[in-house]
Coordinates of C-alpha atoms and ligand atoms in Angstrom, one line a residue:
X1 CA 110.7 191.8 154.5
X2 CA 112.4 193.2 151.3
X3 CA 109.8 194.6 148.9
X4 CA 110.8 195.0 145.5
X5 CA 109.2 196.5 142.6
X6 CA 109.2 195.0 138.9
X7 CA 108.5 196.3 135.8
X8 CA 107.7 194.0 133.1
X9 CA 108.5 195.2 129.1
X10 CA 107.6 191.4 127.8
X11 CA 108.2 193.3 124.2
X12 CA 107.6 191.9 120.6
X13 CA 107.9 188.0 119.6
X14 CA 109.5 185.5 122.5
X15 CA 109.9 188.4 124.6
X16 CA 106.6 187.1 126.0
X17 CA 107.5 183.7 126.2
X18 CA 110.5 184.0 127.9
X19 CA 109.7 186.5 130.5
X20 CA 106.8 184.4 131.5
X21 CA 108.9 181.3 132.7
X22 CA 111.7 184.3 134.2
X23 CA 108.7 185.6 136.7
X24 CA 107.9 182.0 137.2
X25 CA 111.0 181.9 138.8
X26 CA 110.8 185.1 140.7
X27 CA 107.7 184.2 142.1
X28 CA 108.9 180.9 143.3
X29 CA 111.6 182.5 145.0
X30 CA 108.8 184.8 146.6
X31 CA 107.2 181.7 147.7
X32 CA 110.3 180.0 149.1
X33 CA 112.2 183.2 150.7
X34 CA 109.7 184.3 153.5
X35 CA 112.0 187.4 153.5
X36 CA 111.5 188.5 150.0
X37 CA 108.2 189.9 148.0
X38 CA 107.8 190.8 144.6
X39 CA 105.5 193.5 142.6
X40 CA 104.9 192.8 138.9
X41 CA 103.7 195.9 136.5
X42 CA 103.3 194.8 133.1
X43 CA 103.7 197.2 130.6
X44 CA 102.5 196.3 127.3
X45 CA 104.8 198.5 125.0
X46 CA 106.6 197.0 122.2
X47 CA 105.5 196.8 117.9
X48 CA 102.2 195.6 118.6
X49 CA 101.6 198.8 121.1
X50 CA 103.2 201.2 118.3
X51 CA 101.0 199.6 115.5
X52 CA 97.6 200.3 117.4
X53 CA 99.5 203.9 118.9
X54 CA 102.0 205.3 116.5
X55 CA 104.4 204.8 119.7
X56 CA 106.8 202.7 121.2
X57 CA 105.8 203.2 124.6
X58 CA 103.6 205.6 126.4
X59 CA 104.5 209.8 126.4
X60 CA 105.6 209.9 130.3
X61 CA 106.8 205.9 129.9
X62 CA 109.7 207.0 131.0
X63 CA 108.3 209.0 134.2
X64 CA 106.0 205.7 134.8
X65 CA 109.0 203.3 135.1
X66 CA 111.5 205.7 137.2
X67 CA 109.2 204.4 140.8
X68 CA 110.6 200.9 139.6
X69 CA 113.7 198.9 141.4
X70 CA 113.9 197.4 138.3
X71 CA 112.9 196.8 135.1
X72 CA 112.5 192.9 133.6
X73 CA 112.9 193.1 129.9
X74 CA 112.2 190.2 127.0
X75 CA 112.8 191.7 123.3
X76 CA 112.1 194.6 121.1
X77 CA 111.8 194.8 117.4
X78 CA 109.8 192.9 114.9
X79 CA 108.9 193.0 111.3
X80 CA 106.1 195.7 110.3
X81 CA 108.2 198.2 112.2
X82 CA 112.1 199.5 111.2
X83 CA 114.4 198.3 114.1
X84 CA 116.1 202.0 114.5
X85 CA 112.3 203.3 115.2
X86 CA 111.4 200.1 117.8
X87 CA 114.7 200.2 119.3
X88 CA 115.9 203.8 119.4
X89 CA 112.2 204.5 121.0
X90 CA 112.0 201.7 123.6
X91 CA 115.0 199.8 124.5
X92 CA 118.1 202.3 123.9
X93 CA 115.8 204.6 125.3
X94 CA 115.4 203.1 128.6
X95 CA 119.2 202.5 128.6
X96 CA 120.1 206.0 128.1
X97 CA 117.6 208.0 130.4
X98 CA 118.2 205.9 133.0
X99 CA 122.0 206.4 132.9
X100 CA 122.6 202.1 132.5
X101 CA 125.7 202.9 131.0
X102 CA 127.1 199.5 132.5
X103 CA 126.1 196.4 130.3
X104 CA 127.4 193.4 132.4
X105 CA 127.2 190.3 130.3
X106 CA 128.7 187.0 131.7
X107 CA 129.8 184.7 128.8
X108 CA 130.4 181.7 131.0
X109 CA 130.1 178.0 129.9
X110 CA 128.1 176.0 132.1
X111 CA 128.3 172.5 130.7
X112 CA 131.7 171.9 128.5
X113 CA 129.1 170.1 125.9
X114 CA 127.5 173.3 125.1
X115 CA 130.8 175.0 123.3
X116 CA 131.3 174.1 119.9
X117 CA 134.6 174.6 120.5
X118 CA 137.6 171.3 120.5
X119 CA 138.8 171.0 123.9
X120 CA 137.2 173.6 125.8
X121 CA 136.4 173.0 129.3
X122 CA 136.3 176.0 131.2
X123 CA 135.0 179.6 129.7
X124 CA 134.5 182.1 132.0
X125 CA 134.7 185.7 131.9
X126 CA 132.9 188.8 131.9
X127 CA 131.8 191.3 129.6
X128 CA 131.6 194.9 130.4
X129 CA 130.1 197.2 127.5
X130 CA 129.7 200.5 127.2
X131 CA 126.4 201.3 126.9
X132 CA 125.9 205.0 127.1
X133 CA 127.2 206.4 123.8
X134 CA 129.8 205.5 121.7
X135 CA 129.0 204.4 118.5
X136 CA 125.6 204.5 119.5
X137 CA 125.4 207.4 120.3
X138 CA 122.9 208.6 117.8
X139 CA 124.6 211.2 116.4
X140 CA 124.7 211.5 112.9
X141 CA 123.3 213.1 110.2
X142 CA 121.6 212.3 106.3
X143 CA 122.4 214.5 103.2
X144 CA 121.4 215.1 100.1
X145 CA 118.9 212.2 100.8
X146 CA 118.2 210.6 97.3
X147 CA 120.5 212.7 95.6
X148 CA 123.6 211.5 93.8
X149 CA 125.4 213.3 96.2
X150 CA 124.3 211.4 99.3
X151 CA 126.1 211.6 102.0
X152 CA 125.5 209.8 105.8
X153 CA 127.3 210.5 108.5
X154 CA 127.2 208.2 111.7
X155 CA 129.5 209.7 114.6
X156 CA 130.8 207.8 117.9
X157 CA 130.9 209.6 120.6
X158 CA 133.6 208.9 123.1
X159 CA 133.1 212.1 125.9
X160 CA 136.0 211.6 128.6
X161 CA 132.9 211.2 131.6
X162 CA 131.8 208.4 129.7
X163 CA 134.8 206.8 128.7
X164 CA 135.9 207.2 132.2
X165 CA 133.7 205.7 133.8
X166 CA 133.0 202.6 132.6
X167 CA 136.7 201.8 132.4
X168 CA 137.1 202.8 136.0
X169 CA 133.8 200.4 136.9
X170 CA 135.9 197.6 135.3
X171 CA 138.7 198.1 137.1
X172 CA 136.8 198.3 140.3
X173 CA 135.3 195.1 139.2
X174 CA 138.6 193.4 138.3
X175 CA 140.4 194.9 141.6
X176 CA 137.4 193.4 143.6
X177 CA 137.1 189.9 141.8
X178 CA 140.9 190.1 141.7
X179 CA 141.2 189.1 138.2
X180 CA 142.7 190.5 134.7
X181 CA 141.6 193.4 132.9
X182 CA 141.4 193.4 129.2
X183 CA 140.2 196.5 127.2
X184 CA 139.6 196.0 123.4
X185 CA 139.3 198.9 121.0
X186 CA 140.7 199.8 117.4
X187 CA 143.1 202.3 117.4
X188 CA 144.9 201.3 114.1
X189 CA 142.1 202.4 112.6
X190 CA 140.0 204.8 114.3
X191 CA 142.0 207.3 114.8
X192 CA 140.3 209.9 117.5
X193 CA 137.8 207.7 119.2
X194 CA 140.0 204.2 120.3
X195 CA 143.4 206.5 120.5
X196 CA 141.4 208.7 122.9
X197 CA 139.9 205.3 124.6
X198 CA 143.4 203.5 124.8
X199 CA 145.2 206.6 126.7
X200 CA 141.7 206.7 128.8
X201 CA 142.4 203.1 129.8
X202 CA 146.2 203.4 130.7
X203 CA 145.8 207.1 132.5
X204 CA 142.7 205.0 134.7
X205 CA 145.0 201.7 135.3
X206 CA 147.3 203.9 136.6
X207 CA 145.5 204.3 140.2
X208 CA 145.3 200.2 139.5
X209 CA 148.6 198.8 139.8
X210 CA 147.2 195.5 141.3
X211 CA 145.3 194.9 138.3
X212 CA 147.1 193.1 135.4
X213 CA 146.1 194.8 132.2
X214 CA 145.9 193.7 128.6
X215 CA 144.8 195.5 125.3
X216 CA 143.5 193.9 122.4
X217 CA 142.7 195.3 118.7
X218 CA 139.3 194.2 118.3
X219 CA 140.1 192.2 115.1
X220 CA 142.4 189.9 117.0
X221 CA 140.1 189.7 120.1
X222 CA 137.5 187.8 118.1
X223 CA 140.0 185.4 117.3
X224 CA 141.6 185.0 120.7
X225 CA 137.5 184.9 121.9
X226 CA 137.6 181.9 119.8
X227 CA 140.8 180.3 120.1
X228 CA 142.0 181.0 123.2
X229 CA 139.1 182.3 125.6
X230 CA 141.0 181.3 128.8
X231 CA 143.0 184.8 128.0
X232 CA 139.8 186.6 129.3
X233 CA 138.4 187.2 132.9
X234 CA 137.2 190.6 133.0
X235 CA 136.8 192.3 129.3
X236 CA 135.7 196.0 128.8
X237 CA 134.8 197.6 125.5
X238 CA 132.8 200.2 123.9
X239 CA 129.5 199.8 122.8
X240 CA 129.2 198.4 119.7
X241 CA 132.2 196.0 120.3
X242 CA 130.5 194.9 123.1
X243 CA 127.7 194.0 121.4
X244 CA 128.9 191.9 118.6
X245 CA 131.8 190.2 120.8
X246 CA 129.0 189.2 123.0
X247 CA 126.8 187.4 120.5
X248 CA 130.2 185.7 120.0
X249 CA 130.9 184.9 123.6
X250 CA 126.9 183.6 123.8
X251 CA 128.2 181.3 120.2
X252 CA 131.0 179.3 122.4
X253 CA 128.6 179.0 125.7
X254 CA 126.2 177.5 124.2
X255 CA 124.2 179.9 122.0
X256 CA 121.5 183.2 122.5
X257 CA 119.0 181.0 124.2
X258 CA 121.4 181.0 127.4
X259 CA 123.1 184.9 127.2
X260 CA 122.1 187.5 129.5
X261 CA 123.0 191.1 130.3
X262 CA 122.3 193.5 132.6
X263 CA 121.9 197.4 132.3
X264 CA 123.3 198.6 135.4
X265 CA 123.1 202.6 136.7
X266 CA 126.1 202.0 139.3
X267 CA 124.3 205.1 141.2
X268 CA 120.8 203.9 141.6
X269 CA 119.7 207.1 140.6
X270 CA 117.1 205.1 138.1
X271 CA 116.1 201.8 137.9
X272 CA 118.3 198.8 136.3
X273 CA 117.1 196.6 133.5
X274 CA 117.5 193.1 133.0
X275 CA 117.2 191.5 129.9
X276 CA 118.3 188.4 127.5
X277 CA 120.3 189.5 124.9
X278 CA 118.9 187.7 122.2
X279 CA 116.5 189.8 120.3
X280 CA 113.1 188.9 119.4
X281 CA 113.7 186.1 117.1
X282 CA 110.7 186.3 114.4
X283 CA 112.0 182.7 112.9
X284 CA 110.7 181.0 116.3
X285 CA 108.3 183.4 117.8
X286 CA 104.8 181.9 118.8
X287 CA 105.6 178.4 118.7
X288 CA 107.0 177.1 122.1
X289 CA 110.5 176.9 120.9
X290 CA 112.3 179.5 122.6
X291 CA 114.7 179.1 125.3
X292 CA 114.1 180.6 128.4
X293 CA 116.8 180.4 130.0
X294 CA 118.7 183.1 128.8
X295 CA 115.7 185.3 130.0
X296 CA 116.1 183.1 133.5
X297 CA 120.2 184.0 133.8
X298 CA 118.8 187.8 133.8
X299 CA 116.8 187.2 136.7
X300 CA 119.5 185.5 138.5
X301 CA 121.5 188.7 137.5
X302 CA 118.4 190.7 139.1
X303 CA 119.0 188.8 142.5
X304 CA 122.6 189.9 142.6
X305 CA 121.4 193.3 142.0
X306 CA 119.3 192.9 144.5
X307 CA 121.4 192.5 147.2
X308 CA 120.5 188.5 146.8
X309 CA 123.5 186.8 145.9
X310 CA 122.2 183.4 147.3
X311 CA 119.7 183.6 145.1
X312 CA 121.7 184.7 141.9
X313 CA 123.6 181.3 142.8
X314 CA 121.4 179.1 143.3
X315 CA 119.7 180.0 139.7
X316 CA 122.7 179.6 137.8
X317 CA 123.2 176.2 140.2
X318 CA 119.8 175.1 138.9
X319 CA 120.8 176.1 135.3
X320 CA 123.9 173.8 135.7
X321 CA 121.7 170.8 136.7
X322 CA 118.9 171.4 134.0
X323 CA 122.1 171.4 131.3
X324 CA 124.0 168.6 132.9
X325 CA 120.4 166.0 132.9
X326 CA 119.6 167.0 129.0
X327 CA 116.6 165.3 129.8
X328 CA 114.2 168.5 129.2
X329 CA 115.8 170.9 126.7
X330 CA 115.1 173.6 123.9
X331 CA 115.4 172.4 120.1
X332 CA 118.2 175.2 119.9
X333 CA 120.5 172.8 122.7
X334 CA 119.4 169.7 121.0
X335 CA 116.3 168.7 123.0
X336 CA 112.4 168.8 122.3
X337 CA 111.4 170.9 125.1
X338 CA 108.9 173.3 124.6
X339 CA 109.3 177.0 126.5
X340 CA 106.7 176.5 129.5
X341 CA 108.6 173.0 129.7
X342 CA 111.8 174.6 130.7
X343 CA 110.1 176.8 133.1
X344 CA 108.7 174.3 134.9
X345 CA 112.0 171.9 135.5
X346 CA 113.3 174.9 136.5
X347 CA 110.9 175.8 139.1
X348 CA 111.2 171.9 140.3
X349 CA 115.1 171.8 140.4
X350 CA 115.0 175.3 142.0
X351 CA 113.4 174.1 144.9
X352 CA 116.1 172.0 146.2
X353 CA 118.7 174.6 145.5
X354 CA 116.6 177.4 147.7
X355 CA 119.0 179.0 150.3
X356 CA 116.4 179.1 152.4
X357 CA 116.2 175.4 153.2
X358 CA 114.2 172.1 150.5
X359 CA 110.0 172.8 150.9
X360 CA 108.1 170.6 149.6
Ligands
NAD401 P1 117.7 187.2 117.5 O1 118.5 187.2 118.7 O2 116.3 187.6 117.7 O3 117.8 185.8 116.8 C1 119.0 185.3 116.2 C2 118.9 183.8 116.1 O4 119.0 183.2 117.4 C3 117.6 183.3 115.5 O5 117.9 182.2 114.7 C4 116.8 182.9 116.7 O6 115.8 181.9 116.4 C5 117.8 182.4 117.7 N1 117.4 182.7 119.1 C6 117.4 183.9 119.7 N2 117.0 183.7 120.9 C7 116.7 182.5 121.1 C8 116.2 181.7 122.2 N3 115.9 182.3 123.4 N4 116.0 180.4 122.0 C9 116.3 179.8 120.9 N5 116.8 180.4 119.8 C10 117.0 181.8 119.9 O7 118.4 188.3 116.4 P2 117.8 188.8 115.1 O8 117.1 187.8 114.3 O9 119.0 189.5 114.4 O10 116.8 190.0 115.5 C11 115.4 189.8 115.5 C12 114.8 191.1 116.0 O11 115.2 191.3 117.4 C13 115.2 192.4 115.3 O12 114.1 193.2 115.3 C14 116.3 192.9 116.2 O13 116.5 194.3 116.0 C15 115.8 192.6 117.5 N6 116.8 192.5 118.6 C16 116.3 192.9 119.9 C17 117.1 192.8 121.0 C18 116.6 193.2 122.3 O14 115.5 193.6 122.4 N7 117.4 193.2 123.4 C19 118.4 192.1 120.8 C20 118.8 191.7 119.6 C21 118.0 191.9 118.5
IPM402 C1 121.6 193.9 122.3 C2 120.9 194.3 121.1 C3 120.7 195.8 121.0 C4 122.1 196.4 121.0 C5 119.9 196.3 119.8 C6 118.6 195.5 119.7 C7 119.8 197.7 119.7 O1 121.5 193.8 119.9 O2 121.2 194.3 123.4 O3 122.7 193.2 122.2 O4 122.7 196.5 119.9 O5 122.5 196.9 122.0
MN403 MN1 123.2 192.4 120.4

């Protein structure tokens, strides 16, 4: 029996909601796989924690969650507290001490009525952001604060271990899923960084010669995201790219209430995190009208961490179905579903998709 252990950050706004229905999932699959088990620890840092604490998360959080396999993330930030102090103190925190500097974010259509797009049918690619530094890298500095003088200073940081390394994890992705590589970066304009990440990117593909290579200015990539998204199967970019590009890529799949990410450490030296990458959506929070599902694609993503590809499959199979009936859906894909709704189809559908054989 595989054992794994959990960590739940449920966070600030739906990030409760959401992660609720995603360990209804996992504990269905517990209760269909006689070869798996599941441990939940709930930790309840997020605003609420830092309102009552002064803190994001406890002093040694970081020690606590290192025993994890995992960590099962909903959303952080929410008015009351500045998002640089809820995020730089919880979320990019986690991401950077535990090395996740692979953010693997599928922007796959699963129904061709969910794209807003004319005449798309198939979208399917993959997102890989850097997610160690860059241009969040935090480095920076504030002068002459108030003065007329003021001057702020925001640096990216592009070191060649990092910029190696998530290029050559792309390639290794691309080389094993034998698909294209496209890199997108801004060298026109930014002059050290994205010149230094381009020559990165043809000095790696080098060792690659199976893998066909593209390179995109950022600028045009959005368009092409739009336009043309069959150009795309494997994508990799830095940091902030990656993070509004994949906001875009959830816009033509069908939205935020269906995009996922994971924060991978290749090495397994700390534990990955799995999280939606919507944030905590204050305009919806508390009232049922979240979609879980983007939450649920994270925990499919979990599986395939886990060594439990079956699994990861048969959640995004379950996914397809759910879309495909429209009979129980969220407001945000044009149904009247409440949250806890959602959940349970899921958990029904799931059933019949469980590699280990229909129990009823
Ligand atoms: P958001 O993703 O929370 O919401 C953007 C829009 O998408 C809103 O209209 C919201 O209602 C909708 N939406 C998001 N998730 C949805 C879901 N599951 N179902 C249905 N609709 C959904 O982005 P925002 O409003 O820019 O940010 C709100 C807060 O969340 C901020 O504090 C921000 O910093 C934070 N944030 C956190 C994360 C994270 O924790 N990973 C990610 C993004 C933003
Ligand atoms: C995301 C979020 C975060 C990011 C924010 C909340 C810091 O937008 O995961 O996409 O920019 O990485
Ligand atoms: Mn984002």
């Amino acid at each position: 029996m595989k054992k794994w252990k959990i960590a739940l950050i449920p966070g600030d706004g739906i990030g409760p909601e959401v992660v609720s229905e995603g360990v209804k999932v996992l504990k269905m699959i517990e209760e269909l796989d006689p070869g798996l088990s599941f441990s939940f620890t709930e930790f309840p840092w997020g605003c609420e924690y830092y309102l009552n604490n002064g803190k994001m998360m406890d002093d040694d959080g970081i020690e606590q969650l290192k025993e994890f396999d995992a960590i099962y993330l909903g959303a952080v930030g929410y008015p009351g507290v500045p998002d640089h102090i809820s995020l730089w103190d919880l979320l990019l925190k986690i991401r950077k001490e535990f090395d996740q500097y692979v953010n693997i974010r599928p922007i796959k259509l699963l129904n061709s009525e969910l794209t807003p797009l004319k005449n798309e049918k198939e979208i399917d690619f993959l997102v890989i952001r850097e997610n160690s530094e860059g241009e969040y890298a935090g480095a920076g500095d504030w002068l002459f604060k108030g003065k007329p003088e003021e001057v702020v200073l925001q640096t990216g940081v592009f070191s060649r271990k990092g910029t190696e390394r998530i290029i050559r994890y792309a390639f290794e992705e691309a080389r094993k899923q034998k698909k294209t590589l496209t890199s997108i970066s801004k060298a026109n304009a930014l002059n050290y960084s994205m010149v230094f990440w381009d020559e990165v990117f043809d000095e790696v593909g080098r060792e690659y010669p199976d893998v066909k290579t593209s390179s995109y200015l950022v600028d045009a990539a959005s368009l092409y995201f739009v336009l043309q998204p069959e150009r795309f199967e494997i994508v990799v970019t830095s940091n902030l790219f990656g993070d509004i590009l994949t906001d875009l890529g959830a816009a033509i799949t069908g939205g935020l209430g269906l995009a996922a990410g994971a924060n991978i450490n290749p090495e397994r030296e700390f534990p990955s995190m799995f999280e939606p990458i919507h944030g905590s959506a204050p305009d919806i929070a508390g009232k049922g009208l979240a979609n879980p599902l983007a939450a649920i694609w994270s925990v499919s993503q979990m599986m395939d961490y886990f060594g439990e590809e079956e699994w990861g499959s048969a959640i995004l199979e379950t996914m397809k179905e759910l879309l495909s009936n429209k009979e129980v859906l969220t407001p945000d894909l044009g149904g009247s579903a409440t949250t806890e709704q959602i959940g349970r189809e899921f958990i029904r559908l799931l059933r019949s998709k469980s590699p280990c054989g229909i129990t009823e």
